mmCIF file of C-alpha atoms in Angstrom:
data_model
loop_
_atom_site.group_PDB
_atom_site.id
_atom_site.type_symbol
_atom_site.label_atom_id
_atom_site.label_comp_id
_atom_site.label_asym_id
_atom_site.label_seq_id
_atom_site.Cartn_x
_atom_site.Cartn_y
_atom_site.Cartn_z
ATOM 1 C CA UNK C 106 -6.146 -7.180 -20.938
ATOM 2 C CA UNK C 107 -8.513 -8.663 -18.704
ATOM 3 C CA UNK C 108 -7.505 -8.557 -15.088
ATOM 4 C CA UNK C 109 -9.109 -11.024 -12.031
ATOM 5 C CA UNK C 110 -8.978 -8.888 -8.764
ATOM 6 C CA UNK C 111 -9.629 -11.576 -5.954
ATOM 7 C CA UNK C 112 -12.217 -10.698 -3.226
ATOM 8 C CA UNK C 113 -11.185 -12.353 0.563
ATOM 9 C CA UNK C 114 -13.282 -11.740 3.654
ATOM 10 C CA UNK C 115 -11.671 -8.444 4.963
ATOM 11 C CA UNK C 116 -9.971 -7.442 1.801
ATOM 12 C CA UNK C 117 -10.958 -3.281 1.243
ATOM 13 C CA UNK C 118 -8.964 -2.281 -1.443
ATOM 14 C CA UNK C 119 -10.554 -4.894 -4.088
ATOM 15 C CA UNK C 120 -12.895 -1.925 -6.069
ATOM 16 C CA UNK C 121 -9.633 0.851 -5.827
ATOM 17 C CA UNK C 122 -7.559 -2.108 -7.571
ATOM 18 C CA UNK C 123 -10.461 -2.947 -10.077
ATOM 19 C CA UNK C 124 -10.929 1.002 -10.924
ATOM 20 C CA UNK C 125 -6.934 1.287 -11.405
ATOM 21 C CA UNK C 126 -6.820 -1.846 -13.914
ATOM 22 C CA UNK C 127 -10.375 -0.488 -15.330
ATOM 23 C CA UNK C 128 -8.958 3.390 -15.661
ATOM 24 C CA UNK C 129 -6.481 1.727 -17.726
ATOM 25 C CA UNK C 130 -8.676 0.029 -19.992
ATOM 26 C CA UNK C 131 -8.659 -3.414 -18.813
ATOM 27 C CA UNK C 132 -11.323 -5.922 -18.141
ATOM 28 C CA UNK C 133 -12.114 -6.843 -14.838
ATOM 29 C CA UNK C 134 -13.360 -10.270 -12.855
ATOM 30 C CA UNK C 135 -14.140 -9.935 -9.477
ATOM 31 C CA UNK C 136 -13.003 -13.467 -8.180
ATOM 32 C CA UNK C 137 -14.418 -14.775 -4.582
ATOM 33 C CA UNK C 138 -12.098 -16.485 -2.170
ATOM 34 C CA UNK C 139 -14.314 -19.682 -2.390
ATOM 35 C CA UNK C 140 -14.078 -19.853 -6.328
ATOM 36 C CA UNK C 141 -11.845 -22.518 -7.335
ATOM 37 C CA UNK C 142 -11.405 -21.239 -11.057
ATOM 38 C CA UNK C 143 -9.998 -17.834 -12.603
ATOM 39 C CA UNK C 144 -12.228 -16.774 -15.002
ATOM 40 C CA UNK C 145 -11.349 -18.088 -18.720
ATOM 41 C CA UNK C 146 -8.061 -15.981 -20.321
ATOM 42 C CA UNK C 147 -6.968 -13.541 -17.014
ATOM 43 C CA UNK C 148 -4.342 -12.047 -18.122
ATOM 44 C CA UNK C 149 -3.485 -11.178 -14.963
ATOM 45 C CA UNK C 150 -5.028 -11.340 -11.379
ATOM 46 C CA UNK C 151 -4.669 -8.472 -8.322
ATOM 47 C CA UNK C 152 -4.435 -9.525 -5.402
ATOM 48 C CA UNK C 153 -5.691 -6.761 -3.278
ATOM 49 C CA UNK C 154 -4.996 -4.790 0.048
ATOM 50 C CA UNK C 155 -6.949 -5.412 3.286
ATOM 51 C CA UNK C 156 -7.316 -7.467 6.407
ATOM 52 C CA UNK C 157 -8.665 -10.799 4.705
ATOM 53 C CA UNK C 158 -9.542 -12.950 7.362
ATOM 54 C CA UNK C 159 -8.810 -10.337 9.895
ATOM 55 C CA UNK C 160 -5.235 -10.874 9.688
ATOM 56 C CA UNK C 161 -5.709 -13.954 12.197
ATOM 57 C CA UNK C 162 -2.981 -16.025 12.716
ATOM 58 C CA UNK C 163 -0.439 -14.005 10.365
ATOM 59 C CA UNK C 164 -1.307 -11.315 7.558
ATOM 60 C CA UNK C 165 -2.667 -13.370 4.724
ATOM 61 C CA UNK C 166 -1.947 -16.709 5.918
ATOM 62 C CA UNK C 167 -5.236 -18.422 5.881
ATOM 63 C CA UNK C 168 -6.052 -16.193 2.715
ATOM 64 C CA UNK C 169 -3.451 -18.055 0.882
ATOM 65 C CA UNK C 170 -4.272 -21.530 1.738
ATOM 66 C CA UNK C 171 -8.265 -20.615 0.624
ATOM 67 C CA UNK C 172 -9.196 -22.079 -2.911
ATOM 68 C CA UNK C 173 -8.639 -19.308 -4.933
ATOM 69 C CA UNK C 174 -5.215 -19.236 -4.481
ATOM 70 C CA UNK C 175 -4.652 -23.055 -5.417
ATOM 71 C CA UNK C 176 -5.998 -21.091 -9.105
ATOM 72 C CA UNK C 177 -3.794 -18.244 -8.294
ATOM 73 C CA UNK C 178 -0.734 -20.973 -7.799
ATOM 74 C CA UNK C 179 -1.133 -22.729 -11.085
ATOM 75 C CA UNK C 180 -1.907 -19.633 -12.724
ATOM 76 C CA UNK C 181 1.930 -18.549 -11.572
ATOM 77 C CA UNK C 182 2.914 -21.321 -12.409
ATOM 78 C CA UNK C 183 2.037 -21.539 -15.911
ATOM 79 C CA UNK C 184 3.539 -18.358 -16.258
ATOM 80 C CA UNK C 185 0.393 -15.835 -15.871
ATOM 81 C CA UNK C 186 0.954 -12.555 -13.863
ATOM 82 C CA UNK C 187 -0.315 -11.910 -10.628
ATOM 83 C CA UNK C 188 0.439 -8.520 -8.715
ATOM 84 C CA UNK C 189 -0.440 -8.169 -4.624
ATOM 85 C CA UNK C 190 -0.482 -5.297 -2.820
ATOM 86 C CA UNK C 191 0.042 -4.932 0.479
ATOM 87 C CA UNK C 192 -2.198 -7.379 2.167
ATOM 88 C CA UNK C 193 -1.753 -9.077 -1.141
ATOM 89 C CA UNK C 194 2.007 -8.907 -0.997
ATOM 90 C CA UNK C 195 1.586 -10.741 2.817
ATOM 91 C CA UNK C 196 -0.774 -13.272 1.009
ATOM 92 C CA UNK C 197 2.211 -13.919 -2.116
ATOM 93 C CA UNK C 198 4.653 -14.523 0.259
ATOM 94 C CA UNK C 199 2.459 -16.949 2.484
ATOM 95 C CA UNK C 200 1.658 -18.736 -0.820
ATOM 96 C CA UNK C 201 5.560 -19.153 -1.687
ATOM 97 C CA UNK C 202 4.997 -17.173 -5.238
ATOM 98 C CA UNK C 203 7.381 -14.469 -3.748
ATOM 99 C CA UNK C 204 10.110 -15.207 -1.307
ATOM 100 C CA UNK C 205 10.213 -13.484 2.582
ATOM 101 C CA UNK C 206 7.937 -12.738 4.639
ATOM 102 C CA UNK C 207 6.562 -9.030 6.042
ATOM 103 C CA UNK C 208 6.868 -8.598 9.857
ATOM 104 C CA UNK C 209 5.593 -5.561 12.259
ATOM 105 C CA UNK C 210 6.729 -2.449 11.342
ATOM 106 C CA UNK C 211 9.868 -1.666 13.540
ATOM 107 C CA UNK C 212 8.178 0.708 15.635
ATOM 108 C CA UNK C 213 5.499 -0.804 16.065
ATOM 109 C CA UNK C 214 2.702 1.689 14.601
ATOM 110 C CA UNK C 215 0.247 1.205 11.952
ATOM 111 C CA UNK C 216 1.516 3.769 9.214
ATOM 112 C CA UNK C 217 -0.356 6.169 6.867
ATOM 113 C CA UNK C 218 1.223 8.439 4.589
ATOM 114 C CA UNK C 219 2.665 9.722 1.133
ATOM 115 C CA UNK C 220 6.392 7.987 0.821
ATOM 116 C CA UNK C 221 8.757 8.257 -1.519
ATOM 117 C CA UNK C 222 9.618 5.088 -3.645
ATOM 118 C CA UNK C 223 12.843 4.549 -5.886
ATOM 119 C CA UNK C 224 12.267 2.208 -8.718
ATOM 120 C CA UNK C 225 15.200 0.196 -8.821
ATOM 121 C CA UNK C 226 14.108 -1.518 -12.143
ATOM 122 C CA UNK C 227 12.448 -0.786 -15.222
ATOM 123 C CA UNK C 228 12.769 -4.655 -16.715
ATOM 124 C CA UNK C 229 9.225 -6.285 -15.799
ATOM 125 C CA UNK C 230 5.664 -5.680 -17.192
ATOM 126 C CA UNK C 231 4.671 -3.717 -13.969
ATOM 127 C CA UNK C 232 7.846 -1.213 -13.989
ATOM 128 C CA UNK C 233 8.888 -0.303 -17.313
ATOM 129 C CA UNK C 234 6.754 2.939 -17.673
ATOM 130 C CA UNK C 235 9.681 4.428 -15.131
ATOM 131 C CA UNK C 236 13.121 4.497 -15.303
ATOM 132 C CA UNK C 237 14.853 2.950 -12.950
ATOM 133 C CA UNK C 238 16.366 5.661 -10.195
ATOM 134 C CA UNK C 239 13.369 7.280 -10.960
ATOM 135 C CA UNK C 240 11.814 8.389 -7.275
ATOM 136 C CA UNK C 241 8.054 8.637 -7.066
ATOM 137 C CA UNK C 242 5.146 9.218 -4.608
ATOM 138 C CA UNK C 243 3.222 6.753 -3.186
ATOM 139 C CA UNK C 244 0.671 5.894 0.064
ATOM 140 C CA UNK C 245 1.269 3.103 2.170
ATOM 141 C CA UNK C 246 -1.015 1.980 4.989
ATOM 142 C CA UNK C 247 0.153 -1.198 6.883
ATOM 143 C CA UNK C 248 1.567 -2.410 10.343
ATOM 144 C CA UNK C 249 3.032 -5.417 8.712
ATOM 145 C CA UNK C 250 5.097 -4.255 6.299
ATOM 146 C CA UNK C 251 9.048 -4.417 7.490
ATOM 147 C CA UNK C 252 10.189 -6.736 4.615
ATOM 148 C CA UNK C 253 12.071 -9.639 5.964
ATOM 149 C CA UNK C 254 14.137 -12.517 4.169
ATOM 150 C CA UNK C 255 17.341 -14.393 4.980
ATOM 151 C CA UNK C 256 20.624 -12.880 3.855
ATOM 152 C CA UNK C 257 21.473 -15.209 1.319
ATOM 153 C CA UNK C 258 17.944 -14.355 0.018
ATOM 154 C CA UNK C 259 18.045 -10.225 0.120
ATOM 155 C CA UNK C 260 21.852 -10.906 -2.081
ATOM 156 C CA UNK C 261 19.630 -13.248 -4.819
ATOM 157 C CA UNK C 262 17.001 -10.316 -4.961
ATOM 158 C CA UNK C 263 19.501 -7.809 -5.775
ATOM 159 C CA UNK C 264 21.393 -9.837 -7.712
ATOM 160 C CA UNK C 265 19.180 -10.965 -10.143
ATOM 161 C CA UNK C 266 17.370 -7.416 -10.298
ATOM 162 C CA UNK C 267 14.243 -8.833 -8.806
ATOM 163 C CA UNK C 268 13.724 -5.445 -6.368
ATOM 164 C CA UNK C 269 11.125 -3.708 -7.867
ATOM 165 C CA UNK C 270 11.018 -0.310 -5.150
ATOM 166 C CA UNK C 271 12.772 0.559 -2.304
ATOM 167 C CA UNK C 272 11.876 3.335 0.038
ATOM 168 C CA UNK C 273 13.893 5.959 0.040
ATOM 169 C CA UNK C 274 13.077 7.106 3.683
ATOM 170 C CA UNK C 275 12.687 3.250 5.014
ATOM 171 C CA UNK C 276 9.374 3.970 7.456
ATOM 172 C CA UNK C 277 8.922 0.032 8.974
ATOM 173 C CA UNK C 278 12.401 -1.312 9.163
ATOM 174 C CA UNK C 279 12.476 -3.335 5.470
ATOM 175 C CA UNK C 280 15.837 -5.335 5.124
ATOM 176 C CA UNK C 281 17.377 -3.233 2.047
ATOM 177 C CA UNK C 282 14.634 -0.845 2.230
ATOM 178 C CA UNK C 283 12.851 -3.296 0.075
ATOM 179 C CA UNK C 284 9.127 -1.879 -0.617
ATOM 180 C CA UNK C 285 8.421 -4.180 -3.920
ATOM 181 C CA UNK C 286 10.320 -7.613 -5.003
ATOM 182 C CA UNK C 287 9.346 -9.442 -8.363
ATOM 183 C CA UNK C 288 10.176 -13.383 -8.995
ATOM 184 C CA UNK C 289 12.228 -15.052 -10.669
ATOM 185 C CA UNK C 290 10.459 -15.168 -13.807
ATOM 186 C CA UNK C 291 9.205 -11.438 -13.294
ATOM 187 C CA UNK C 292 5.614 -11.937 -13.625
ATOM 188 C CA UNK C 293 4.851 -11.948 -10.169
ATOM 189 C CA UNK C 294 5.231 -8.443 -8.117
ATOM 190 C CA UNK C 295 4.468 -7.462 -4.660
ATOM 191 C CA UNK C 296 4.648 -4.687 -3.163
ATOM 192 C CA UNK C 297 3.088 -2.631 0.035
ATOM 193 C CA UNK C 298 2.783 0.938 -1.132
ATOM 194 C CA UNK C 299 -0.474 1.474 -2.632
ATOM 195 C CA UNK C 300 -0.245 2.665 -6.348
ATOM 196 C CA UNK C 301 -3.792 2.247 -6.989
ATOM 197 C CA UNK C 302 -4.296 4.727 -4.550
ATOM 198 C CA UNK C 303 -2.009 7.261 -6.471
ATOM 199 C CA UNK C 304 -3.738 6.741 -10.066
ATOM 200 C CA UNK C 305 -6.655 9.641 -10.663
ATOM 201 C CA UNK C 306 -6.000 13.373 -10.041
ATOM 202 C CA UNK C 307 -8.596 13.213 -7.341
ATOM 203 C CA UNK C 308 -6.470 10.700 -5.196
ATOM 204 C CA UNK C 309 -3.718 13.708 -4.882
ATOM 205 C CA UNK C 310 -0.808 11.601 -6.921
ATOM 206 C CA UNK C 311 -1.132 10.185 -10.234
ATOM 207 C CA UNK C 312 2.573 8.412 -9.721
ATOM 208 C CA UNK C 313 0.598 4.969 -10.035
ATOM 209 C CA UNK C 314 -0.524 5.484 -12.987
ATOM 210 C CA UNK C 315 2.578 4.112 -15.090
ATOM 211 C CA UNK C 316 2.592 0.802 -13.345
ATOM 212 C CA UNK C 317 -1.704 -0.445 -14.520
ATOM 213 C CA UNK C 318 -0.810 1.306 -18.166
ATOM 214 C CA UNK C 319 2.529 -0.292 -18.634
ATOM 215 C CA UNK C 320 1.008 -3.495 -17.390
ATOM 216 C CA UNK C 321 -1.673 -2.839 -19.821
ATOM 217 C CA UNK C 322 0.681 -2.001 -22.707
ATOM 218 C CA UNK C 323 2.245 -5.613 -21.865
ATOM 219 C CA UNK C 324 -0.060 -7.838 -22.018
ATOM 220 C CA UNK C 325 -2.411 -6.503 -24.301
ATOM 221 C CA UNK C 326 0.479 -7.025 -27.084
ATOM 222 C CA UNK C 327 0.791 -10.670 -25.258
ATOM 223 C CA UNK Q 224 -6.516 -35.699 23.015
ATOM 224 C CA UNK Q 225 -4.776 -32.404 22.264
ATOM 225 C CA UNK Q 226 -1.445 -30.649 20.931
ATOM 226 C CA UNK Q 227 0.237 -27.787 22.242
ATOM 227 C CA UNK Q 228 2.168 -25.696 19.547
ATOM 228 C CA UNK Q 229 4.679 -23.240 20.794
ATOM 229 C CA UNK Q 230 5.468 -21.153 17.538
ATOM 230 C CA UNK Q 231 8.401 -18.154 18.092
ATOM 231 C CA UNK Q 232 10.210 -16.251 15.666
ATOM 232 C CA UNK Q 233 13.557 -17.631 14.626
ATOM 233 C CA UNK Q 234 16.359 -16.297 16.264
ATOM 234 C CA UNK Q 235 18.043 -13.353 14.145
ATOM 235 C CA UNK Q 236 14.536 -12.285 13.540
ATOM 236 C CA UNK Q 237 13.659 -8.709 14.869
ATOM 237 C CA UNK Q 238 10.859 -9.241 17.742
ATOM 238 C CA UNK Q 239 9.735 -5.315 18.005
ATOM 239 C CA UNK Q 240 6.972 -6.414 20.373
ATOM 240 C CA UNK Q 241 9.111 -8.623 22.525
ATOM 241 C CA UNK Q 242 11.536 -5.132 22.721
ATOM 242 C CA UNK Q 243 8.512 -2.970 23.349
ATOM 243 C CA UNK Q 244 7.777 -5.645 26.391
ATOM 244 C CA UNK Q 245 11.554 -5.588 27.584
ATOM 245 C CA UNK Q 246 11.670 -1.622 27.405
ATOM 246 C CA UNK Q 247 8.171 -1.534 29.788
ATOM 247 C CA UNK Q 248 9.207 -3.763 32.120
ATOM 248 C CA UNK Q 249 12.680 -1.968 32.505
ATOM 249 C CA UNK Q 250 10.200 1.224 32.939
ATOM 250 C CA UNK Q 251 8.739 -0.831 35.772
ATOM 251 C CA UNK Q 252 11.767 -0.907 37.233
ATOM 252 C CA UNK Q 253 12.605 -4.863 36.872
ATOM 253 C CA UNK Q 254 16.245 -4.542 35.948
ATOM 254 C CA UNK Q 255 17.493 -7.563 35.470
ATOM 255 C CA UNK Q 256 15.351 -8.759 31.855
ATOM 256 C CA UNK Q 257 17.784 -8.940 28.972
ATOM 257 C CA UNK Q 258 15.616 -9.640 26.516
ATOM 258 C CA UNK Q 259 12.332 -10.346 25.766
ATOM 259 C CA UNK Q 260 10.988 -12.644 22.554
ATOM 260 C CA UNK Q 261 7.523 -13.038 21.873
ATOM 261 C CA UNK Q 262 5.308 -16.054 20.528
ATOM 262 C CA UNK Q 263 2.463 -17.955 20.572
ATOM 263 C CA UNK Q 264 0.764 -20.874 21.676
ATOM 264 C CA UNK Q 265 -1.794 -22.809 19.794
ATOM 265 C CA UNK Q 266 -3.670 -25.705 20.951
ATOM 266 C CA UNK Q 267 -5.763 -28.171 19.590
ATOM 267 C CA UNK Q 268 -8.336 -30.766 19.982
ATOM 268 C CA UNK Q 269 -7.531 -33.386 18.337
ATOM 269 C CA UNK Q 270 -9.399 -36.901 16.983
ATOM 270 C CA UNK Q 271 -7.829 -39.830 18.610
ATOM 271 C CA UNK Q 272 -5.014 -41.200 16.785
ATOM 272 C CA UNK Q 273 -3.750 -38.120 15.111
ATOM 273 C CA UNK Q 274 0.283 -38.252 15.335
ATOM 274 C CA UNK Q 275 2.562 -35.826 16.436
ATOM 275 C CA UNK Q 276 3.541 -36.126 12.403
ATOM 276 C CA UNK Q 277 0.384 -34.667 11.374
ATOM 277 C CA UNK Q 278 0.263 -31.752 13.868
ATOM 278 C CA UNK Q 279 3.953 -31.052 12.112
ATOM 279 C CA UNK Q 280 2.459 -31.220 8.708
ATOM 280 C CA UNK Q 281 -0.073 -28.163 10.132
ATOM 281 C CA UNK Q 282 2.832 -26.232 11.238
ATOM 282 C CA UNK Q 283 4.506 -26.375 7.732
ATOM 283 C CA UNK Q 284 1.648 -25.712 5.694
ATOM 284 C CA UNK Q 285 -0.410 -23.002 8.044
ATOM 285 C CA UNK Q 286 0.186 -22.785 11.704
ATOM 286 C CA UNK Q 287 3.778 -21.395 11.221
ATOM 287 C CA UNK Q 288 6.014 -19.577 8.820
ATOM 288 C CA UNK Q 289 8.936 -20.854 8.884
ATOM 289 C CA UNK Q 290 10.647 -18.583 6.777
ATOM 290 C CA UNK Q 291 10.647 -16.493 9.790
ATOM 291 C CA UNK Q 292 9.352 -19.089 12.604
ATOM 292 C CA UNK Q 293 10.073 -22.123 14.331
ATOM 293 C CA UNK Q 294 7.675 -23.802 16.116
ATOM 294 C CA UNK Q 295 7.322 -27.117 18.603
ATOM 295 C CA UNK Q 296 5.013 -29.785 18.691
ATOM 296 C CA UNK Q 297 3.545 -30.977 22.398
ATOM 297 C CA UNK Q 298 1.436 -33.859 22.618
ATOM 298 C CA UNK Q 299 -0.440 -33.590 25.614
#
């Protein structure tokens, strides 16, 4: 597997992402907001967490109009996988890829800790080393992360089993306690918890792990 | 010449900030605010024959979301 992890002005979870995907056993590209290209045969390309562009304007709106993401877009489009996390879930949603958008966190506070996530499905390359109902341990670290779509939207998301995680203590106000949505073809996934920061014994949680070697397992068969 | 862009969140979108700013003011003792929403202004300078059809283009492709925003276009 040979992963792209895309580097914006800002961004400071790029080298966690890159040592996740590298821990387990994939190639990695660092990619440069001002690229225009994805290196030849990406299998799949991290978007990471961050502040790119200082979260001017909105979080990851001028990120996902930079040139990079124009490769990012037709990469989608032909039917690659692409995976964002937190600031790179803001910049997925900017770009369209994944529907919504992420507002301040109800009350208001940046937020730092250890929460529980439910995976709600185990059918898509990035979840199907859980179960789904299974209930694991992740960080998250945002102010912008109370998950926000129309009604009509939130009912096609659960309908067509494209929630990925849900809190199960909802800590910024996320319609449907919505922590991770996939699209419609399933190779897209963002989330805001941080699993790359829950994937080595030294981090304190290994519950990550499962989500860069299923993603592995997937596409190195592909 | 220049454009004024008024962008607010949609209506039916939670404004926590614009609550926060409602709640301190009621602290302050001004009783009679309701509510309080929350937005922004953007202007620019503009070259001379750019139409109020462009400026709407910007708002649509970067100065707004408008999943979650609206926004209006002042030519000024």
């Amino acid at each position: 597997m040979h992963a792209a992890v895309v580097v914006f002005p800002g961004s400071n979870c790029d080298r966690d992402l890159s040592v996740a995907f590298e821990a387990a056993g994939a190639r990695v590209s660092m990619v440069w907001h001002k690229d225009t290209d994805l290196p030849e045969g990406v299998d799949i390309v991290g978007i990471p967490g961050g502040f790119s562009f200082g979260d001017y304007l909105r979080c990851g709106a001028i990120a996902a109009n930079s040139p990079i993401c124009k490769a990012v877009i037709a990469h989608a489009d032909r039917g690659g996988y692409v995976m964002g996390v937190c600031n790179g879930f803001q910049v997925l949603t900017e770009t369209g890829l994944l529907p919504g958008a992420l507002l301040r966190n109800a009350g208001l506070k940046y937020i730092c800790k250890t929460v529980g996530l439910r995976v709600e499905t185990s059918n898509s390359a990035f979840t199907e080393g859980y179960n789904a109902g299974d209930v694991i341990n992740i960080p998250i670290a945002h102010h912008d992360g109370n998950y926000f779509a129309d009604d009509a939207t939130i009912k096609l998301l659960q309908d067509k089993d494209r929630i990925a995680f849900t809190y199960t203590d909802n800590p910024n106000g996320a319609k449907a306690d919505i922590a991770g949505i996939l699209s419609e073809n399933r190779r897209v996934m963002g989330m805001m918890p941080h699993p790359e920061r829950a994937a080595d014994a030294g981090h304190g949680g290994t519950d990550g792990q499962a989500l860069f070697r299923a993603l592995m397992g997937a596409l190195t068969v592909a | 010449m220049k454009a004024r862009v008024h962008v607010m969140l949609k209506t039916g979108v939670l404004d926590p900030q614009g609550e926060a700013v409602r709640h301190a003011l009621g602290a302050m003792g001004f009783d009679g605010v309701k509510g309080v929403r929350q937005g922004k202004v953007i202007e620019l300078e503009l070259a001379d024959g750019t139409s109020e059809a462009d400026v709407a283009t910007m708002c649509e492709k970067l100065l707004a979301n408008t999943v979650i925003e609206s926004y209006t276009v002042e030519m000024v």
